[in-house]
JSON list of C-alpha atoms in Angstrom, two decimals:
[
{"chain": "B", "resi": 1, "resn": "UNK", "atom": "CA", "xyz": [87.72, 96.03, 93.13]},
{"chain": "B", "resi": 2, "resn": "UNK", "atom": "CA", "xyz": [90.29, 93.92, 91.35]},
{"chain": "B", "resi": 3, "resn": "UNK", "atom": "CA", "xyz": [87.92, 90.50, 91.14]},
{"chain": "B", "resi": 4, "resn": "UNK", "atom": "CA", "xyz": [85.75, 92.63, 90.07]},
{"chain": "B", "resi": 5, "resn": "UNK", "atom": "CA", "xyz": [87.10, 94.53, 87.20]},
{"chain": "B", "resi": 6, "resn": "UNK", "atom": "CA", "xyz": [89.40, 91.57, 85.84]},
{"chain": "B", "resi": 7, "resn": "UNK", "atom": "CA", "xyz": [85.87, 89.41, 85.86]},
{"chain": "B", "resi": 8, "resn": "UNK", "atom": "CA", "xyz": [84.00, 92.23, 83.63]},
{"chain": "B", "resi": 9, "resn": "UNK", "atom": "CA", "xyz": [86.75, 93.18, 81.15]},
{"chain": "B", "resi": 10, "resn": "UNK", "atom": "CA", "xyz": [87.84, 89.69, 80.85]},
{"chain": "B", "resi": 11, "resn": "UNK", "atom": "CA", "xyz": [84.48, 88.07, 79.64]},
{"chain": "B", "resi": 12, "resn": "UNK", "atom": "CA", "xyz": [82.89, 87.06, 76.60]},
{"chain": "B", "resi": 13, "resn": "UNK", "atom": "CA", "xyz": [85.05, 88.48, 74.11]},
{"chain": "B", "resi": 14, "resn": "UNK", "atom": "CA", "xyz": [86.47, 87.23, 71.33]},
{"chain": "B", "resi": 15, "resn": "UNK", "atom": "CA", "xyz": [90.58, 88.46, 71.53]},
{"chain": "B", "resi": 16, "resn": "UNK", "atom": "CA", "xyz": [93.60, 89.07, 69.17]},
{"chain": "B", "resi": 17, "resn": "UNK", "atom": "CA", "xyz": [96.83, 90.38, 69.56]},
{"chain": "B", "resi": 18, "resn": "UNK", "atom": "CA", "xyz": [96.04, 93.57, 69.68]},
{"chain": "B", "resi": 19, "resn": "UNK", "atom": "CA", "xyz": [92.81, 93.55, 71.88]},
{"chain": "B", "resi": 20, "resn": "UNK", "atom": "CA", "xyz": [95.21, 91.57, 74.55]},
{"chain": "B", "resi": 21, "resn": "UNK", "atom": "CA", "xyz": [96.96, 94.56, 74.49]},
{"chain": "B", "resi": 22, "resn": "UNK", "atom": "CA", "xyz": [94.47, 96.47, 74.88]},
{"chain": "B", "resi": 23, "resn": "UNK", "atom": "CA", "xyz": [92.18, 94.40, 77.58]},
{"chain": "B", "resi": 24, "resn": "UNK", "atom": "CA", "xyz": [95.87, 94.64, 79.60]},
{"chain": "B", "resi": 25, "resn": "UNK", "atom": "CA", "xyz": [95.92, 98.64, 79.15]},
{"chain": "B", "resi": 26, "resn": "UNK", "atom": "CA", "xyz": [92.19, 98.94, 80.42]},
{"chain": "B", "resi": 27, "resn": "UNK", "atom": "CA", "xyz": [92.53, 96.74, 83.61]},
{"chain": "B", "resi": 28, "resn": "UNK", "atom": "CA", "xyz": [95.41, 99.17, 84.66]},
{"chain": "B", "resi": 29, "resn": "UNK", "atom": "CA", "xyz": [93.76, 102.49, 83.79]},
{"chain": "B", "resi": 30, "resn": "UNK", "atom": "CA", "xyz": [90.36, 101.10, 85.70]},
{"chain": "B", "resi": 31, "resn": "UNK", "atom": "CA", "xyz": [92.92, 99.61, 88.49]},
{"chain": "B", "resi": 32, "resn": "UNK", "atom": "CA", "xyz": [94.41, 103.07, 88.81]},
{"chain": "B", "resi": 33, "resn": "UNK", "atom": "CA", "xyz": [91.61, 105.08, 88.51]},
{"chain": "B", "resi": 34, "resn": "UNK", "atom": "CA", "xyz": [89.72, 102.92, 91.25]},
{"chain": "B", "resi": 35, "resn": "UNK", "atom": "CA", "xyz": [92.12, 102.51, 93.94]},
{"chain": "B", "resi": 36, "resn": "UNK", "atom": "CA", "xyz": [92.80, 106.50, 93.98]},
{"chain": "B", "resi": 37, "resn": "UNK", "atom": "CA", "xyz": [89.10, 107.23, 94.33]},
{"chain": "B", "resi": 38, "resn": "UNK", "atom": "CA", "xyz": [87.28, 104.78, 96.36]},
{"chain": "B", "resi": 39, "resn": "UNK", "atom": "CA", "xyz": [90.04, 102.86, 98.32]},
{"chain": "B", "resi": 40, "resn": "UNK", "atom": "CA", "xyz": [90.99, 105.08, 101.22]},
{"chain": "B", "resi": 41, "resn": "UNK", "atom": "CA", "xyz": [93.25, 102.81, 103.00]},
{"chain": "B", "resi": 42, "resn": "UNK", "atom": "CA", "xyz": [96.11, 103.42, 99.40]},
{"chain": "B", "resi": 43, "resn": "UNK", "atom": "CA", "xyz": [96.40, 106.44, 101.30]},
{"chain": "B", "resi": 44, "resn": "UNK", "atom": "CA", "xyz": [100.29, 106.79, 102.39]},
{"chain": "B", "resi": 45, "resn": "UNK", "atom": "CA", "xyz": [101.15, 104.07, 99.32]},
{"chain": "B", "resi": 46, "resn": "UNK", "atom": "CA", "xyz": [102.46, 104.61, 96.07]},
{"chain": "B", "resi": 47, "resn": "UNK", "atom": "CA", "xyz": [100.96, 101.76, 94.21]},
{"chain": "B", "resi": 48, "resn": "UNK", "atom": "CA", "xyz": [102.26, 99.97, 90.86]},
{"chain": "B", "resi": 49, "resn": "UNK", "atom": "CA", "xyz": [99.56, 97.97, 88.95]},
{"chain": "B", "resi": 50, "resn": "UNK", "atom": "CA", "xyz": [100.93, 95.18, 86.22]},
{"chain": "B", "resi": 51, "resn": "UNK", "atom": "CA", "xyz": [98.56, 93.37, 84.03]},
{"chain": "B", "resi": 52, "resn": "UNK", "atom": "CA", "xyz": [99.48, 90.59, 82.16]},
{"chain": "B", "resi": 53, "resn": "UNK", "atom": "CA", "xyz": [96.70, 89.01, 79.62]},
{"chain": "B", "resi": 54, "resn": "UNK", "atom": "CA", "xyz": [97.38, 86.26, 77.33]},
{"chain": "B", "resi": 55, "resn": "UNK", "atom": "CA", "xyz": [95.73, 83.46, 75.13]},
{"chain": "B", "resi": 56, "resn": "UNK", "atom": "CA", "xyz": [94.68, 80.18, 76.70]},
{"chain": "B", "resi": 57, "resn": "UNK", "atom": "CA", "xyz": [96.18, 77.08, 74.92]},
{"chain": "B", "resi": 58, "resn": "UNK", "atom": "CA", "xyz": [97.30, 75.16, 77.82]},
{"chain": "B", "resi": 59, "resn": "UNK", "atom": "CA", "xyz": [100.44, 76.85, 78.96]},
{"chain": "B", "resi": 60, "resn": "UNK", "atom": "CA", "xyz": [102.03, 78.14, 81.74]},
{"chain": "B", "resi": 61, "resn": "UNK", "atom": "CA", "xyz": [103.78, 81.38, 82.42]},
{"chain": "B", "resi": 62, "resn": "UNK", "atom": "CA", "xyz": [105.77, 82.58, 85.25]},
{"chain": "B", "resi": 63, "resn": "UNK", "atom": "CA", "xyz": [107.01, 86.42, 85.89]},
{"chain": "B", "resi": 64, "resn": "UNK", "atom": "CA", "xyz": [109.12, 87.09, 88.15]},
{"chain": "B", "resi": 65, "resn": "UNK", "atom": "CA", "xyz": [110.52, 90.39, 89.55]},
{"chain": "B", "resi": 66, "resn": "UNK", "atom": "CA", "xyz": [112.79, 92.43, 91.77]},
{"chain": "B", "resi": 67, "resn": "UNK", "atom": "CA", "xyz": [112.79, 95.20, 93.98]},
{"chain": "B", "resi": 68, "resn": "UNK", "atom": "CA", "xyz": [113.53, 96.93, 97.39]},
{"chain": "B", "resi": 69, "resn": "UNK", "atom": "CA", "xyz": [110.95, 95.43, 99.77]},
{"chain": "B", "resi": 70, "resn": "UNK", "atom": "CA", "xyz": [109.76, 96.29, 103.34]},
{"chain": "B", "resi": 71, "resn": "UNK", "atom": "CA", "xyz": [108.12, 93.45, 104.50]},
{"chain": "B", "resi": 72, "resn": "UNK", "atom": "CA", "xyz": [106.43, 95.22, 107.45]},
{"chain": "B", "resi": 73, "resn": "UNK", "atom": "CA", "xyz": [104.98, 97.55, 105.86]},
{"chain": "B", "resi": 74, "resn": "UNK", "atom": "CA", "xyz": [104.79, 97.09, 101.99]},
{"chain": "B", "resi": 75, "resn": "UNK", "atom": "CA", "xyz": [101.61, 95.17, 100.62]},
{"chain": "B", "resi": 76, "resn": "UNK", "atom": "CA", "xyz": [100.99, 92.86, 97.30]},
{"chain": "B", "resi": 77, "resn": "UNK", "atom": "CA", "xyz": [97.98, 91.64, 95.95]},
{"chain": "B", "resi": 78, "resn": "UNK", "atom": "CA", "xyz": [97.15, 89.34, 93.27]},
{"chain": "B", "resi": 79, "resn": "UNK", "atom": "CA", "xyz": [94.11, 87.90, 91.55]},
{"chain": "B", "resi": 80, "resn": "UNK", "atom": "CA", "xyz": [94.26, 85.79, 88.26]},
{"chain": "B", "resi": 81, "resn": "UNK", "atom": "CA", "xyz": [91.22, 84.84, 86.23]},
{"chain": "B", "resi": 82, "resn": "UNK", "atom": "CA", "xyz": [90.67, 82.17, 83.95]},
{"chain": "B", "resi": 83, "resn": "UNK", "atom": "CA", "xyz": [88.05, 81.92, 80.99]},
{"chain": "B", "resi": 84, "resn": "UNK", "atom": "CA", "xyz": [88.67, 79.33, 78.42]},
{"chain": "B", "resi": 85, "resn": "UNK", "atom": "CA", "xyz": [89.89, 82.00, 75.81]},
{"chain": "B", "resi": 86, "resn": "UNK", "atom": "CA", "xyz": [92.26, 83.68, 77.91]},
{"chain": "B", "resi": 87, "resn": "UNK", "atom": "CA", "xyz": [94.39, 84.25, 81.86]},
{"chain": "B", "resi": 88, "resn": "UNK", "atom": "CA", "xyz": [94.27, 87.32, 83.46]},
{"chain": "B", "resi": 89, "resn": "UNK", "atom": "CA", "xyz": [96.56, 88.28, 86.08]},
{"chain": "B", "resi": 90, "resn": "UNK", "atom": "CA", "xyz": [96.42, 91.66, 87.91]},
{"chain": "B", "resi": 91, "resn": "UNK", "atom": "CA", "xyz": [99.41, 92.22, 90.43]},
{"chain": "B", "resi": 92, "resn": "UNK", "atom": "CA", "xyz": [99.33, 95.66, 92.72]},
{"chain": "B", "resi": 93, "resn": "UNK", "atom": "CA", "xyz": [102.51, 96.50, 94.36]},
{"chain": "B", "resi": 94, "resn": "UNK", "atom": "CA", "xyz": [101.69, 99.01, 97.55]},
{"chain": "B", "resi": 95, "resn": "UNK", "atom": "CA", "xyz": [104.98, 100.50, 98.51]},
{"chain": "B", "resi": 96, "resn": "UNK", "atom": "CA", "xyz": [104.63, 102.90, 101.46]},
{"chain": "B", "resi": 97, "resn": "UNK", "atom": "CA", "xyz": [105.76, 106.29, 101.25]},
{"chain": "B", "resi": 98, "resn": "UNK", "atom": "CA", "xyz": [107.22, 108.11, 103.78]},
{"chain": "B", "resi": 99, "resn": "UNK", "atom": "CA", "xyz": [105.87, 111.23, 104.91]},
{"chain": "B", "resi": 100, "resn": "UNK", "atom": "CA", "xyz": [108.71, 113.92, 104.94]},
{"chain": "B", "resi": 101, "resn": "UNK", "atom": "CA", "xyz": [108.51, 117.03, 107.15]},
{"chain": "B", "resi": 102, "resn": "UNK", "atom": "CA", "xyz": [108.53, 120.30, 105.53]},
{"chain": "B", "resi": 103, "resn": "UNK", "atom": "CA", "xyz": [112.38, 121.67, 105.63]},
{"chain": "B", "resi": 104, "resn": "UNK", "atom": "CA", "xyz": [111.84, 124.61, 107.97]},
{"chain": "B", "resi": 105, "resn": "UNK", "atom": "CA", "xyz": [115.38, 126.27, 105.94]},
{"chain": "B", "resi": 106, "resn": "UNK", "atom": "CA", "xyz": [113.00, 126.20, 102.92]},
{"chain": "B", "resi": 107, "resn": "UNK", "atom": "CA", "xyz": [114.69, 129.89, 102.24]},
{"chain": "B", "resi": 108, "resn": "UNK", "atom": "CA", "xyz": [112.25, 132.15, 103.12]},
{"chain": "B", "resi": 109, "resn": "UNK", "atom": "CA", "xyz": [113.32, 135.14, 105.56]}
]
């Protein structure tokens, strides 16, 4: 799913500032939209998509970020594409969520 979409909205167009912005937007609504209907195993994971898009003249870029992390059981995946206009890179951060018992004192009588 992520190959996938990053490949179709990433080629053969021509890009300025704003379309960047724009490509970036789409690959997270599609992302989002996607993994909540046809990916069964998000079940049980909140997940965070970030999209970064940007022009191709020869340089790098790094991101970097920070957060609480269970490495057991919280999941990352990352795909980046090239074309020779412009670098996509999708990240999906799958933190799993704890399933919390109903609070049988929930004030009823």
């Amino acid at each position: 799913l992520l190959a996938s979409t990053t490949r179709v909205t990433a080629a053969g167009k021509e890009y300025t500032t704003s379309t960047l912005s724009q490509v970036g937007t789409q690959l997270v609504e599609l992302i989002n939209t996607g993994l909540s209907t046809n990916c069964p195993s998000a079940d049980g994971f909140k997940f965070v998509v970030h999209a970064t898009v940007q022009e191709q003249w020869g340089q790098g870029s790094q991101v970097g970020a920070r957060c609480e992390w269970d490495c057991a059981r919280d999941q990352v995946v990352s795909i980046t594409h090239n074309t020779d206009k412009v670098t996509v890179c999708l990240v999906v951060f799958f933190v799993h969520i704890e399933e919390q018992e109903e609070d049988s004192d929930s004030g009823e009588d």
